[in-house]
Coordinates of C-alpha atoms and ligand atoms in Angstrom, one line a residue:
M5 CA 69.0 217.9 -45.5
I6 CA 67.9 219.9 -48.6
S7 CA 64.4 219.9 -50.2
E8 CA 63.6 217.7 -53.1
E9 CA 63.2 220.5 -55.6
E10 CA 66.7 222.0 -54.4
A11 CA 68.3 218.6 -54.9
R12 CA 66.8 218.2 -58.3
R13 CA 67.7 221.7 -59.4
K14 CA 71.3 221.2 -58.2
I15 CA 71.7 217.9 -60.0
L16 CA 70.3 219.3 -63.3
E17 CA 72.6 222.5 -63.0
T18 CA 75.6 220.1 -62.5
I19 CA 74.8 217.8 -65.3
Q20 CA 75.8 218.8 -68.9
P21 CA 74.9 216.8 -72.1
L22 CA 77.4 214.4 -73.4
P23 CA 78.8 215.0 -77.0
A24 CA 76.1 214.4 -79.6
R25 CA 76.5 211.6 -82.2
T26 CA 75.0 210.7 -85.6
V27 CA 73.3 207.0 -85.8
S28 CA 71.1 205.2 -88.3
L29 CA 67.4 205.9 -87.8
S30 CA 67.0 202.2 -86.7
R31 CA 69.1 203.3 -83.4
A32 CA 67.4 206.4 -82.6
L33 CA 64.1 205.6 -81.1
D34 CA 63.6 207.3 -77.7
C35 CA 66.8 209.1 -77.9
F36 CA 66.9 213.1 -78.1
S37 CA 67.5 215.1 -81.2
G38 CA 70.9 216.6 -81.2
R39 CA 69.9 219.7 -83.3
D40 CA 67.1 221.3 -84.7
L41 CA 65.9 220.0 -88.1
V42 CA 64.0 221.5 -91.0
A43 CA 62.3 219.8 -93.8
R44 CA 64.4 219.5 -96.9
L45 CA 61.5 218.4 -99.2
P46 CA 57.8 219.5 -99.2
M47 CA 55.2 216.9 -98.4
P48 CA 53.9 215.6 -100.4
G49 CA 56.6 216.3 -102.8
F50 CA 54.3 216.7 -105.9
D51 CA 50.4 216.8 -106.6
N52 CA 49.2 213.2 -106.3
S53 CA 45.9 211.3 -106.2
A54 CA 44.5 210.3 -102.9
M55 CA 42.4 207.5 -104.4
D56 CA 42.4 204.8 -107.2
G57 CA 40.1 206.4 -109.9
Y58 CA 40.3 208.9 -112.8
A59 CA 42.2 212.1 -113.2
V60 CA 39.9 214.6 -114.8
V61 CA 39.3 218.3 -115.4
A62 CA 36.6 219.3 -112.9
S63 CA 34.9 222.1 -115.1
S64 CA 34.1 219.3 -117.7
C65 CA 32.5 217.0 -115.1
R66 CA 29.0 216.8 -114.1
T67 CA 26.9 213.7 -113.2
G68 CA 25.9 211.8 -116.5
E69 CA 29.0 213.3 -118.3
R70 CA 31.0 211.0 -120.6
L71 CA 34.8 211.0 -120.7
R72 CA 37.3 209.4 -122.9
V73 CA 40.0 207.4 -121.2
I74 CA 43.4 208.4 -122.7
G75 CA 46.1 206.8 -120.6
E76 CA 46.9 205.2 -117.3
Q77 CA 49.0 206.9 -114.7
P78 CA 50.4 204.5 -112.1
A79 CA 52.4 205.3 -108.8
G80 CA 56.1 205.6 -109.1
V81 CA 56.6 206.8 -112.8
D82 CA 55.5 209.8 -114.4
R83 CA 54.0 208.8 -117.8
G84 CA 53.8 212.5 -118.9
I85 CA 50.2 212.4 -119.7
R86 CA 48.3 215.5 -120.4
I87 CA 44.6 215.8 -120.3
S88 CA 41.8 218.1 -121.7
P89 CA 38.2 218.7 -120.8
G90 CA 36.2 215.7 -121.8
E91 CA 39.0 213.5 -121.1
A92 CA 40.2 211.3 -118.3
A93 CA 43.3 209.2 -117.2
R94 CA 43.2 205.9 -115.2
I95 CA 45.1 206.8 -112.0
F96 CA 46.1 205.2 -108.6
T97 CA 46.6 206.4 -105.2
G98 CA 49.9 208.3 -104.8
A99 CA 50.4 208.5 -108.7
P100 CA 51.4 212.0 -109.9
M101 CA 48.6 214.1 -111.4
P102 CA 48.6 214.3 -115.0
V103 CA 49.2 217.9 -116.6
G104 CA 45.9 219.5 -117.0
A105 CA 44.1 217.5 -114.6
D106 CA 42.8 219.1 -111.3
A107 CA 40.5 216.6 -109.7
V108 CA 40.2 212.8 -109.2
V109 CA 37.0 210.9 -109.2
M110 CA 36.9 207.7 -107.3
Q111 CA 36.4 204.5 -109.4
E112 CA 33.4 203.6 -107.3
D113 CA 31.7 206.9 -108.6
I114 CA 32.0 206.0 -112.3
T115 CA 30.7 203.3 -114.7
R116 CA 33.2 202.0 -117.1
D117 CA 32.1 201.6 -120.7
G118 CA 35.0 200.4 -122.9
D119 CA 37.3 203.4 -123.5
E120 CA 35.1 205.8 -121.7
I121 CA 33.8 206.4 -118.4
V122 CA 30.3 207.8 -117.3
L123 CA 30.2 210.1 -114.1
N124 CA 27.9 209.1 -111.3
V125 CA 28.8 212.4 -109.3
D126 CA 29.6 216.0 -109.9
V127 CA 33.3 216.8 -109.6
N128 CA 34.9 219.8 -108.0
P129 CA 38.4 221.1 -108.5
G130 CA 40.8 219.6 -105.8
D131 CA 38.7 216.6 -105.1
F132 CA 40.9 213.7 -104.0
V133 CA 44.1 215.6 -105.0
R134 CA 46.9 215.8 -102.3
Q135 CA 48.5 219.2 -103.1
R136 CA 52.2 219.5 -103.0
G137 CA 53.3 220.7 -99.7
C138 CA 50.0 220.7 -98.0
D139 CA 51.3 218.5 -95.1
L140 CA 54.7 220.1 -94.7
T141 CA 56.5 223.0 -96.6
E142 CA 60.3 223.0 -97.4
G143 CA 62.2 224.7 -94.5
Q144 CA 59.4 224.1 -91.9
K145 CA 60.9 222.9 -88.5
I146 CA 60.2 219.1 -88.1
L147 CA 62.3 218.2 -85.1
S148 CA 63.7 220.5 -82.1
K149 CA 66.9 219.9 -80.4
G150 CA 66.3 218.0 -77.2
E151 CA 62.9 216.6 -78.5
R152 CA 62.4 212.7 -78.0
I153 CA 62.4 210.8 -81.2
R154 CA 59.4 208.7 -81.5
A155 CA 58.3 206.0 -84.1
A156 CA 56.3 208.7 -86.1
T157 CA 59.3 211.0 -85.9
L158 CA 61.6 208.4 -87.5
A159 CA 58.9 207.8 -90.2
L160 CA 58.9 211.4 -90.9
L161 CA 62.7 211.7 -91.0
A162 CA 62.8 208.6 -93.5
S163 CA 60.1 210.3 -95.6
Q164 CA 62.3 213.2 -96.0
G165 CA 65.1 211.1 -97.2
F166 CA 67.2 211.1 -94.0
S167 CA 68.9 207.7 -93.2
E168 CA 70.6 209.0 -90.1
V169 CA 69.9 211.5 -87.4
T170 CA 72.1 213.4 -84.8
I171 CA 71.1 212.4 -81.3
G172 CA 72.4 213.0 -77.8
G173 CA 75.3 211.0 -76.2
E174 CA 75.2 207.6 -75.2
V175 CA 75.2 207.3 -71.3
D176 CA 77.3 204.6 -70.1
V177 CA 76.3 203.5 -66.5
A178 CA 77.8 201.2 -63.9
I179 CA 75.7 199.8 -61.0
V180 CA 77.3 198.7 -57.6
S181 CA 74.9 197.1 -55.1
T182 CA 76.2 197.0 -51.7
G183 CA 75.3 194.9 -48.7
D184 CA 76.9 191.8 -46.9
E185 CA 73.5 190.3 -46.7
L186 CA 72.8 190.3 -50.5
L187 CA 72.8 187.0 -52.5
K188 CA 72.4 186.6 -56.2
P189 CA 69.1 185.1 -57.2
G190 CA 69.5 181.5 -58.1
T191 CA 71.7 180.5 -55.2
K192 CA 70.4 178.8 -52.1
I193 CA 69.8 181.4 -49.4
K194 CA 70.6 181.1 -45.6
H195 CA 68.7 182.7 -42.7
G196 CA 69.4 186.5 -42.6
Q197 CA 70.2 186.9 -46.2
I198 CA 68.3 188.4 -48.9
Y199 CA 68.2 188.1 -52.6
E200 CA 69.8 191.0 -54.3
S201 CA 67.0 192.8 -56.4
N202 CA 67.9 196.4 -56.9
S203 CA 70.5 195.8 -59.6
V204 CA 67.7 194.4 -62.0
L205 CA 65.4 197.2 -60.9
L206 CA 67.8 199.7 -61.8
Q207 CA 69.0 198.0 -65.0
S208 CA 65.3 197.9 -66.2
L209 CA 64.7 201.5 -65.3
L210 CA 67.8 202.6 -67.1
R211 CA 66.8 200.3 -70.2
C212 CA 63.5 202.4 -70.1
C213 CA 65.6 205.6 -70.4
N214 CA 67.8 204.3 -73.2
A215 CA 70.9 204.4 -71.1
T216 CA 73.6 201.7 -71.4
V217 CA 74.3 199.6 -68.4
Q218 CA 78.0 198.6 -69.0
S219 CA 78.9 197.1 -65.5
V220 CA 76.9 195.5 -62.8
E221 CA 78.6 194.4 -59.4
N222 CA 77.5 193.1 -56.1
C223 CA 79.9 194.3 -53.3
P224 CA 80.2 193.5 -49.5
D225 CA 80.3 196.2 -47.0
D226 CA 84.2 196.1 -46.7
Q227 CA 86.4 199.1 -47.2
H228 CA 88.7 197.3 -49.5
S229 CA 86.1 195.6 -51.9
L230 CA 84.2 198.8 -52.1
T231 CA 87.1 201.0 -52.9
E232 CA 88.0 198.7 -55.8
A233 CA 84.3 198.5 -56.9
L234 CA 83.8 202.2 -56.8
K235 CA 87.1 202.8 -58.6
R236 CA 86.0 200.6 -61.4
G237 CA 82.6 202.3 -61.4
I238 CA 84.0 205.8 -61.7
R239 CA 85.4 204.9 -65.1
H240 CA 81.7 205.3 -66.4
D241 CA 79.7 208.3 -67.1
V242 CA 77.4 207.6 -64.4
L243 CA 77.8 205.2 -61.3
I244 CA 74.8 204.3 -59.4
I245 CA 75.4 202.8 -56.0
S246 CA 72.7 200.9 -54.1
G247 CA 72.7 201.0 -50.3
G248 CA 75.4 201.9 -47.7
V249 CA 74.5 205.6 -48.0
S250 CA 72.6 205.7 -44.7
V251 CA 74.4 206.5 -41.2
G252 CA 74.9 202.9 -39.7
E253 CA 78.4 201.7 -39.1
H254 CA 78.2 199.6 -42.3
D255 CA 77.3 202.5 -44.5
I256 CA 80.6 203.3 -45.9
V257 CA 79.9 204.5 -49.3
K258 CA 80.1 208.2 -48.5
S259 CA 83.5 207.9 -46.8
T260 CA 84.7 205.5 -49.5
L261 CA 83.9 208.0 -52.1
L262 CA 85.5 211.0 -50.3
S263 CA 88.7 208.9 -50.0
L264 CA 88.6 208.3 -53.9
G265 CA 88.5 212.3 -54.5
A266 CA 84.9 212.5 -55.2
S267 CA 83.1 215.7 -54.2
I268 CA 79.7 215.0 -52.5
D269 CA 77.3 217.7 -53.6
I270 CA 74.1 216.4 -52.0
W271 CA 73.6 213.9 -49.0
R272 CA 70.1 213.6 -47.5
V273 CA 67.0 215.0 -49.3
A274 CA 63.7 215.7 -47.7
I275 CA 62.0 212.7 -49.4
K276 CA 60.0 209.8 -48.1
P277 CA 61.1 207.1 -49.2
G278 CA 64.8 208.0 -50.1
K279 CA 66.2 210.4 -47.4
P280 CA 69.7 209.1 -47.4
F281 CA 69.9 209.9 -51.3
L282 CA 73.6 211.1 -52.3
F283 CA 74.8 212.8 -55.3
G284 CA 78.5 213.6 -56.1
R285 CA 80.9 213.4 -58.8
V286 CA 84.4 212.8 -59.6
A287 CA 86.9 214.0 -62.2
I288 CA 89.0 211.3 -63.6
P289 CA 92.7 212.1 -63.9
I290 CA 94.5 210.8 -66.9
V291 CA 98.2 210.1 -67.7
P292 CA 98.9 213.2 -69.9
S293 CA 99.6 212.0 -73.5
P294 CA 102.4 213.5 -75.7
Q295 CA 99.9 215.6 -77.7
S296 CA 98.2 217.1 -74.5
S297 CA 101.5 217.9 -72.8
P298 CA 104.5 218.3 -75.1
S299 CA 106.7 218.5 -72.0
G300 CA 105.4 215.1 -71.0
R301 CA 104.3 216.6 -67.6
G302 CA 101.6 219.3 -67.9
G303 CA 98.9 220.3 -65.3
P304 CA 95.9 218.4 -64.1
A305 CA 94.3 216.7 -67.1
F306 CA 91.0 215.0 -67.2
A307 CA 89.9 211.7 -69.0
K308 CA 88.1 212.1 -72.4
P309 CA 85.1 209.9 -73.1
R310 CA 86.0 206.5 -74.2
L311 CA 85.5 207.4 -77.8
G312 CA 87.2 204.3 -79.1
R313 CA 84.2 202.3 -77.9
R314 CA 81.8 204.9 -79.3
E315 CA 81.0 206.9 -82.3
V316 CA 83.2 209.9 -82.8
P317 CA 81.2 212.9 -81.4
D318 CA 79.9 215.5 -83.8
E319 CA 81.8 218.8 -84.4
G320 CA 80.5 221.6 -82.3
S321 CA 78.6 219.3 -79.8
A322 CA 78.7 219.6 -76.2
A323 CA 82.0 219.5 -74.1
S324 CA 83.5 216.1 -73.6
R325 CA 82.9 214.4 -70.5
I326 CA 85.3 215.1 -67.7
G327 CA 84.3 212.5 -65.0
C328 CA 81.5 210.4 -63.5
F329 CA 78.4 211.6 -61.8
I330 CA 77.5 209.5 -58.7
F331 CA 74.1 208.6 -57.4
G332 CA 73.9 206.9 -54.1
L333 CA 70.4 205.3 -53.6
P334 CA 69.1 203.9 -50.3
G335 CA 69.0 200.1 -50.3
N336 CA 65.4 199.6 -49.5
P337 CA 63.9 198.8 -53.0
V338 CA 61.0 201.3 -52.9
S339 CA 63.5 204.0 -51.9
A340 CA 65.7 203.2 -54.7
F341 CA 62.9 203.1 -57.1
V342 CA 61.5 206.7 -56.0
T343 CA 64.9 208.3 -56.0
F344 CA 65.7 207.0 -59.2
L345 CA 62.6 208.4 -61.0
Q346 CA 63.0 211.7 -59.3
F347 CA 66.6 212.3 -59.4
V348 CA 68.7 209.9 -61.6
R349 CA 66.1 209.6 -64.5
P350 CA 66.1 213.4 -65.3
A351 CA 69.8 213.5 -65.0
V352 CA 70.3 210.7 -67.5
L353 CA 67.9 212.2 -69.9
K354 CA 69.8 215.5 -69.5
M355 CA 73.0 213.8 -70.4
M356 CA 71.4 212.2 -73.4
S357 CA 70.5 215.9 -74.6
A358 CA 66.8 215.7 -73.6
S359 CA 65.2 219.3 -73.3
D360 CA 64.0 220.5 -70.0
G361 CA 60.2 219.7 -71.0
E362 CA 61.4 216.1 -71.6
L363 CA 62.9 215.4 -68.2
G364 CA 59.8 214.9 -66.0
P365 CA 57.5 211.9 -65.7
T366 CA 54.4 211.5 -67.7
K367 CA 51.4 213.2 -65.6
V368 CA 47.8 212.4 -65.5
T369 CA 45.0 213.6 -63.2
A370 CA 42.9 211.1 -61.5
E371 CA 40.1 210.9 -58.6
S372 CA 41.5 209.8 -55.3
D373 CA 39.9 206.9 -53.9
V374 CA 41.4 207.2 -50.4
D375 CA 42.0 209.8 -47.8
L376 CA 45.6 210.7 -47.4
H377 CA 47.6 212.9 -45.2
N378 CA 51.3 213.7 -44.9
E379 CA 52.0 214.6 -41.4
G380 CA 55.8 214.4 -41.9
E381 CA 58.3 217.1 -42.8
R382 CA 59.4 215.3 -46.1
V383 CA 57.7 215.1 -49.5
H384 CA 56.1 211.8 -49.6
Y385 CA 55.6 209.7 -52.7
V386 CA 52.7 207.5 -52.1
R387 CA 52.5 204.3 -54.4
G388 CA 49.4 203.2 -55.9
R389 CA 47.4 202.1 -59.0
F390 CA 45.8 204.6 -61.5
E391 CA 42.8 202.8 -63.0
D392 CA 39.7 203.9 -64.7
G393 CA 40.4 207.5 -63.8
K394 CA 40.8 206.6 -60.1
F395 CA 43.9 206.4 -57.7
L396 CA 44.0 203.9 -54.9
T397 CA 47.1 202.8 -52.8
V398 CA 48.2 199.3 -53.0
G399 CA 49.8 197.1 -50.3
R400 CA 52.0 198.7 -47.5
Q401 CA 53.7 202.0 -47.9
E402 CA 57.0 201.2 -46.2
S403 CA 60.2 201.4 -48.1
H404 CA 61.0 197.7 -48.2
A405 CA 57.4 196.8 -49.3
L406 CA 58.4 195.7 -52.9
F407 CA 55.2 193.8 -53.6
G408 CA 52.9 197.0 -53.3
L409 CA 55.4 198.6 -55.7
S410 CA 55.1 195.8 -58.1
Q411 CA 51.3 196.2 -58.1
S412 CA 51.4 200.0 -58.6
N413 CA 51.8 202.1 -61.7
A414 CA 51.7 205.7 -60.1
L415 CA 53.2 207.9 -57.7
L416 CA 51.1 210.6 -55.8
R417 CA 53.3 213.5 -54.4
L418 CA 52.2 214.8 -51.1
A419 CA 54.1 217.9 -49.8
P420 CA 54.6 218.1 -46.0
G421 CA 51.4 218.7 -44.2
E422 CA 49.1 218.1 -47.3
S423 CA 46.0 216.1 -47.1
V424 CA 43.9 214.7 -50.0
K425 CA 40.2 213.7 -49.3
K426 CA 38.6 210.8 -51.2
G427 CA 36.9 212.1 -54.3
V428 CA 39.3 215.1 -54.9
V429 CA 41.3 215.4 -58.2
V430 CA 45.0 214.7 -57.8
E431 CA 48.0 214.6 -60.1
L432 CA 49.9 211.4 -60.6
Q433 CA 53.2 210.4 -62.0
L434 CA 53.0 207.4 -64.2
W435 CA 55.7 205.1 -64.9
D436 CA 54.2 202.2 -66.9
Ligands
AMP502 P1 70.9 200.1 -46.7 O1 70.5 201.2 -47.6 O2 72.2 199.6 -47.2 O3 71.1 200.4 -45.3 O4 70.0 199.1 -47.0 C1 68.6 199.2 -46.6 C2 67.6 197.9 -46.6 O5 67.7 197.7 -48.2 C3 68.3 196.7 -46.1 O6 67.2 196.1 -45.6 C4 68.9 196.0 -47.1 O7 68.8 194.4 -46.9 C5 68.0 196.2 -48.3 N1 68.8 196.3 -49.6 C6 70.0 196.9 -49.7 N2 70.5 196.6 -50.9 C7 69.5 195.9 -51.5 C8 69.5 195.3 -52.8 N3 70.4 195.5 -53.6 N4 68.4 194.5 -53.2 C9 67.5 194.2 -52.2 N5 67.4 194.9 -51.0 C10 68.5 195.7 -50.6
MG503 MG1 73.6 198.1 -46.6

C-alpha cells in the first residue's frame, strides 16, 4: 500500500498531455490553453471617449466658458474632425477622439445653447479619455500554456480578434461499472439488488472536467463479460472501472486487466475511503500499416489516437497517445467519489494540458464546527458542508453513505493521527 501523495505523484508522472488542437472560441470554455498567447493589438486600440459628451481642448475649458460645437463623432467611424481651443465636438462612448482634443466633458456637465455649449465644470487633460494601450499593450502575455480558459478569457481573445484558440486534447473516457448486484435505474428491483449509481456520478464528475464520456457499460462479475467489456474500454484514452478492485473472490478486475496485458502501477492506497484504488495502463497494439512498416511486418507498433473522429492535432504538439490509462475505483459510491477527485480528476486535467497549478481542487479555509480525530493509518477525507465560513459534517461517514455525500460540498483531509478541535481554522476542498 502506498501513500496518497506518492500515488498522485506516480500517476501524474506517468500521464502525458494529449495532442493540442485548435477550436472555435465557443468550444473552449473550461479547456486549457495549448500555448502561450500574447496581445496582437493594444487595448484600447485608439484613444476614445469613456462617456457621452463633448470632446474638447482642456486648456480652453474653465467653468462658465462657451465653446462652439463644430461636429459630431459617433462610435464606429472616424469623421476626421479636428478641433482647436474654444471648440467642441459632440462625442459618444467608444468613439475615437478628434484630432486636437485631449479631454471629454460629460453631457451632464454642460448646458447646450444652440450651436454652443456652456461648461458647468473645469476640465483637465485626459478627463474621460481612454488612452490607447492603457489596458493592454501589444506583445503583452494574455494567456499562459496550461491556464484554464474562463468566460472572461474568451471575451479577451475575441476582443483581440481571435476566432479560434489552441487548447489541450480532448480526453475520451469509457466507464465500466462492475457488479452482479447492479440494476439499471428505471427497472423493478429484487431483494439483494441495488440500483447502479456510480456511472452517473462519474459521468457527471467527468463532465465538470470537460472530458468526453464515449462509452458507459454495466458488467456482471464474470470473467468472460469483464474481459470483453475491458477490451472495449481500453480503446479509449481513459478507462474508469467501478467496483471489483478489492480482494474478494468476485473482485476480478485486476487479474482480468493483467490477462489483457495491462501493467498495474498502483493498487491499494492509504486513503479512506478508497483503499483498493488501482491505476494501470495498457499500450494498444495495432496492425502495422504499409506506411509504418514497408515490409508489412515491422516491430511492435502502438495505436495512434483516433484522429478521424477528432481534429487533427497541431504541429509540434505533445506526442500522440500510445494507449489507455486505467483507473479502478472501489464500488462504494463515496470511495468512488473521493478517489475520482484525488486521482482521476488531476490526471484527466493533465491530459487536457492543464498546468500543475490547475490540477488541484478549489480550496477555502473554514472554522471547524466539530471535533475530529483520525486514529487510523490512512489519510481520511471527511465529508461535510462548508457554510457561512464554518465546516460541519453531514450524515454518516461510511463509504456507502451516499445521502451524506449528497448533502456535502466539501472535503476535510485529516492526516493519520491528526486531530481537529471545534473552533480551529481548517482547509477544505470544495467541489461545488
Ligand atoms: P466492490 O468495490 O465491487 O466490492 O463494491 C463495494 C460496494 O459498492 C458494494 O456494496 C456494491 O454493491 C457497491 N457498488 C459497487 N458498484 C456500484 C455502483 N456502480 N453503483 C452503486 N453501488 C455500487
Ligand atoms: Mg463488486
